[in-house]
Amino acid sequence: MSDSPAASCCSIDRGSRVSAEGRRDLLATPADGMAECPVMVGSPVVIADAEAAGLFRDHDGTRYYFCCAGCGPAFDADPAKYAVAAA
């Protein structure tokens, strides 16, 4: 996972027994193809990686991309809230 100081809903506690080895860092910052997670505002998302992982939702004609699997259900619970925050 990312070594950045920013926390997210998908951050792994360093004391955890869950290894991040071999996982793609969806919070990475490449030059283009980026979006911002509407749930974890400020968390950049690589669009291609989010698409490949199914970390997106369509709402009112707009596609929203998420930084982790936990953000999809939060968005589903109140999409209008997060759509307004992302605008």
mmCIF file with all atom_site columns, C-alpha atoms in Angstrom:
data_model
loop_
_atom_site.group_PDB
_atom_site.id
_atom_site.type_symbol
_atom_site.label_atom_id
_atom_site.label_alt_id
_atom_site.label_comp_id
_atom_site.label_asym_id
_atom_site.label_entity_id
_atom_site.label_seq_id
_atom_site.pdbx_PDB_ins_code
_atom_site.Cartn_x
_atom_site.Cartn_y
_atom_site.Cartn_z
_atom_site.occupancy
_atom_site.B_iso_or_equiv
_atom_site.pdbx_formal_charge
_atom_site.auth_seq_id
_atom_site.auth_comp_id
_atom_site.auth_asym_id
_atom_site.auth_atom_id
_atom_site.pdbx_PDB_model_num
ATOM 1  C CA . MET A 1 1  ? 0.000   0.000  0.000   1.00 0.00 ? 1  MET A CA 1
ATOM 2  C CA . SER A 1 2  ? 1.024   3.607  -0.204  1.00 0.00 ? 2  SER A CA 1
ATOM 3  C CA . ASP A 1 3  ? 3.608   4.923  2.228   1.00 0.00 ? 3  ASP A CA 1
ATOM 4  C CA . SER A 1 4  ? 2.030   8.377  2.087   1.00 0.00 ? 4  SER A CA 1
ATOM 5  C CA . PRO A 1 5  ? 0.922   9.927  5.362   1.00 0.00 ? 5  PRO A CA 1
ATOM 6  C CA . ALA A 1 6  ? -2.673  10.310 4.116   1.00 0.00 ? 6  ALA A CA 1
ATOM 7  C CA . ALA A 1 7  ? -5.043  7.807  5.660   1.00 0.00 ? 7  ALA A CA 1
ATOM 8  C CA . SER A 1 8  ? -7.871  6.138  3.816   1.00 0.00 ? 8  SER A CA 1
ATOM 9  C CA . CYS A 1 9  ? -10.610 3.655  4.511   1.00 0.00 ? 9  CYS A CA 1
ATOM 10 C CA . CYS A 1 10 ? -8.449  0.968  2.923   1.00 0.00 ? 10 CYS A CA 1
ATOM 11 C CA . SER A 1 11 ? -5.236  1.708  4.832   1.00 0.00 ? 11 SER A CA 1
ATOM 12 C CA . ILE A 1 12 ? -3.632  -1.293 6.438   1.00 0.00 ? 12 ILE A CA 1
ATOM 13 C CA . ASP A 1 13 ? -2.418  -0.960 9.995   1.00 0.00 ? 13 ASP A CA 1
ATOM 14 C CA . ARG A 1 14 ? 1.339   -1.553 10.041  1.00 0.00 ? 14 ARG A CA 1
ATOM 15 C CA . GLY A 1 15 ? 0.774   -3.960 12.941  1.00 0.00 ? 15 GLY A CA 1
ATOM 16 C CA . SER A 1 16 ? -1.702  -5.960 10.897  1.00 0.00 ? 16 SER A CA 1
ATOM 17 C CA . ARG A 1 17 ? -0.962  -9.472 9.684   1.00 0.00 ? 17 ARG A CA 1
ATOM 18 C CA . VAL A 1 18 ? -2.383  -8.604 6.263   1.00 0.00 ? 18 VAL A CA 1
ATOM 19 C CA . SER A 1 19 ? 0.370   -8.155 3.686   1.00 0.00 ? 19 SER A CA 1
ATOM 20 C CA . ALA A 1 20 ? 0.136   -5.508 0.972   1.00 0.00 ? 20 ALA A CA 1
ATOM 21 C CA . GLU A 1 21 ? 2.742   -7.294 -1.149  1.00 0.00 ? 21 GLU A CA 1
ATOM 22 C CA . GLY A 1 22 ? 1.641   -7.881 -4.711  1.00 0.00 ? 22 GLY A CA 1
ATOM 23 C CA . ARG A 1 23 ? -1.348  -5.531 -4.490  1.00 0.00 ? 23 ARG A CA 1
ATOM 24 C CA . ARG A 1 24 ? -1.754  -2.562 -6.803  1.00 0.00 ? 24 ARG A CA 1
ATOM 25 C CA . ASP A 1 25 ? -1.668  0.815  -5.098  1.00 0.00 ? 25 ASP A CA 1
ATOM 26 C CA . LEU A 1 26 ? -4.863  2.540  -6.264  1.00 0.00 ? 26 LEU A CA 1
ATOM 27 C CA . LEU A 1 27 ? -3.736  5.680  -4.446  1.00 0.00 ? 27 LEU A CA 1
ATOM 28 C CA . ALA A 1 28 ? -0.659  5.987  -6.676  1.00 0.00 ? 28 ALA A CA 1
ATOM 29 C CA . THR A 1 29 ? -0.268  9.170  -8.683  1.00 0.00 ? 29 THR A CA 1
ATOM 30 C CA . PRO A 1 30 ? 0.546   8.628  -12.365 1.00 0.00 ? 30 PRO A CA 1
ATOM 31 C CA . ALA A 1 31 ? 0.598   11.531 -14.827 1.00 0.00 ? 31 ALA A CA 1
ATOM 32 C CA . ASP A 1 32 ? -2.860  11.078 -16.375 1.00 0.00 ? 32 ASP A CA 1
ATOM 33 C CA . GLY A 1 33 ? -6.033  9.015  -16.179 1.00 0.00 ? 33 GLY A CA 1
ATOM 34 C CA . MET A 1 34 ? -6.832  10.134 -12.658 1.00 0.00 ? 34 MET A CA 1
ATOM 35 C CA . ALA A 1 35 ? -10.017 10.791 -10.722 1.00 0.00 ? 35 ALA A CA 1
ATOM 36 C CA . GLU A 1 36 ? -10.754 11.682 -7.130  1.00 0.00 ? 36 GLU A CA 1
ATOM 37 C CA . CYS A 1 37 ? -12.633 9.287  -4.867  1.00 0.00 ? 37 CYS A CA 1
ATOM 38 C CA . PRO A 1 38 ? -15.962 10.944 -3.944  1.00 0.00 ? 38 PRO A CA 1
ATOM 39 C CA . VAL A 1 39 ? -16.110 9.103  -0.606  1.00 0.00 ? 39 VAL A CA 1
ATOM 40 C CA . MET A 1 40 ? -12.516 9.670  0.548   1.00 0.00 ? 40 MET A CA 1
ATOM 41 C CA . VAL A 1 41 ? -12.224 13.191 -0.864  1.00 0.00 ? 41 VAL A CA 1
ATOM 42 C CA . GLY A 1 42 ? -8.634  14.001 -1.703  1.00 0.00 ? 42 GLY A CA 1
ATOM 43 C CA . SER A 1 43 ? -7.720  10.395 -2.497  1.00 0.00 ? 43 SER A CA 1
ATOM 44 C CA . PRO A 1 44 ? -6.530  10.140 -6.105  1.00 0.00 ? 44 PRO A CA 1
ATOM 45 C CA . VAL A 1 45 ? -7.650  7.105  -8.088  1.00 0.00 ? 45 VAL A CA 1
ATOM 46 C CA . VAL A 1 46 ? -6.069  5.610  -11.209 1.00 0.00 ? 46 VAL A CA 1
ATOM 47 C CA . ILE A 1 47 ? -9.076  5.258  -13.509 1.00 0.00 ? 47 ILE A CA 1
ATOM 48 C CA . ALA A 1 48 ? -7.760  2.228  -15.422 1.00 0.00 ? 48 ALA A CA 1
ATOM 49 C CA . ASP A 1 49 ? -7.008  0.357  -12.200 1.00 0.00 ? 49 ASP A CA 1
ATOM 50 C CA . ALA A 1 50 ? -10.380 1.244  -10.667 1.00 0.00 ? 50 ALA A CA 1
ATOM 51 C CA . GLU A 1 51 ? -12.145 0.094  -13.843 1.00 0.00 ? 51 GLU A CA 1
ATOM 52 C CA . ALA A 1 52 ? -10.239 -3.199 -13.842 1.00 0.00 ? 52 ALA A CA 1
ATOM 53 C CA . ALA A 1 53 ? -11.071 -3.787 -10.176 1.00 0.00 ? 53 ALA A CA 1
ATOM 54 C CA . GLY A 1 54 ? -14.752 -2.810 -10.539 1.00 0.00 ? 54 GLY A CA 1
ATOM 55 C CA . LEU A 1 55 ? -14.295 0.134  -8.179  1.00 0.00 ? 55 LEU A CA 1
ATOM 56 C CA . PHE A 1 56 ? -16.795 2.474  -9.792  1.00 0.00 ? 56 PHE A CA 1
ATOM 57 C CA . ARG A 1 57 ? -20.463 3.340  -9.900  1.00 0.00 ? 57 ARG A CA 1
ATOM 58 C CA . ASP A 1 58 ? -22.604 5.210  -12.440 1.00 0.00 ? 58 ASP A CA 1
ATOM 59 C CA . HIS A 1 59 ? -25.040 7.750  -11.027 1.00 0.00 ? 59 HIS A CA 1
ATOM 60 C CA . ASP A 1 60 ? -27.144 10.268 -12.991 1.00 0.00 ? 60 ASP A CA 1
ATOM 61 C CA . GLY A 1 61 ? -25.017 9.833  -16.108 1.00 0.00 ? 61 GLY A CA 1
ATOM 62 C CA . THR A 1 62 ? -21.654 10.272 -14.369 1.00 0.00 ? 62 THR A CA 1
ATOM 63 C CA . ARG A 1 63 ? -19.141 7.570  -13.508 1.00 0.00 ? 63 ARG A CA 1
ATOM 64 C CA . TYR A 1 64 ? -17.522 7.791  -10.055 1.00 0.00 ? 64 TYR A CA 1
ATOM 65 C CA . TYR A 1 65 ? -14.287 5.942  -9.223  1.00 0.00 ? 65 TYR A CA 1
ATOM 66 C CA . PHE A 1 66 ? -13.295 4.692  -5.770  1.00 0.00 ? 66 PHE A CA 1
ATOM 67 C CA . CYS A 1 67 ? -9.965  4.293  -3.997  1.00 0.00 ? 67 CYS A CA 1
ATOM 68 C CA . CYS A 1 68 ? -10.949 0.992  -2.348  1.00 0.00 ? 68 CYS A CA 1
ATOM 69 C CA . ALA A 1 69 ? -13.723 -1.605 -2.116  1.00 0.00 ? 69 ALA A CA 1
ATOM 70 C CA . GLY A 1 70 ? -15.137 -0.023 1.047   1.00 0.00 ? 70 GLY A CA 1
ATOM 71 C CA . CYS A 1 71 ? -16.106 3.167  -0.774  1.00 0.00 ? 71 CYS A CA 1
ATOM 72 C CA . GLY A 1 72 ? -18.605 1.515  -3.165  1.00 0.00 ? 72 GLY A CA 1
ATOM 73 C CA . PRO A 1 73 ? -21.088 0.475  -0.461  1.00 0.00 ? 73 PRO A CA 1
ATOM 74 C CA . ALA A 1 74 ? -20.795 3.892  1.224   1.00 0.00 ? 74 ALA A CA 1
ATOM 75 C CA . PHE A 1 75 ? -21.574 5.550  -2.116  1.00 0.00 ? 75 PHE A CA 1
ATOM 76 C CA . ASP A 1 76 ? -24.494 3.144  -2.701  1.00 0.00 ? 76 ASP A CA 1
ATOM 77 C CA . ALA A 1 77 ? -26.023 4.120  0.646   1.00 0.00 ? 77 ALA A CA 1
ATOM 78 C CA . ASP A 1 78 ? -26.281 7.807  -0.340  1.00 0.00 ? 78 ASP A CA 1
ATOM 79 C CA . PRO A 1 79 ? -25.094 8.476  -3.899  1.00 0.00 ? 79 PRO A CA 1
ATOM 80 C CA . ALA A 1 80 ? -26.551 11.997 -4.034  1.00 0.00 ? 80 ALA A CA 1
ATOM 81 C CA . LYS A 1 81 ? -24.474 13.013 -0.994  1.00 0.00 ? 81 LYS A CA 1
ATOM 82 C CA . TYR A 1 82 ? -21.228 11.855 -2.577  1.00 0.00 ? 82 TYR A CA 1
ATOM 83 C CA . ALA A 1 83 ? -22.106 13.090 -6.067  1.00 0.00 ? 83 ALA A CA 1
ATOM 84 C CA . VAL A 1 84 ? -22.568 16.613 -4.670  1.00 0.00 ? 84 VAL A CA 1
ATOM 85 C CA . ALA A 1 85 ? -19.266 16.373 -2.774  1.00 0.00 ? 85 ALA A CA 1
ATOM 86 C CA . ALA A 1 86 ? -17.453 15.318 -5.960  1.00 0.00 ? 86 ALA A CA 1
ATOM 87 C CA . ALA A 1 87 ? -18.875 18.206 -8.022  1.00 0.00 ? 87 ALA A CA 1
#
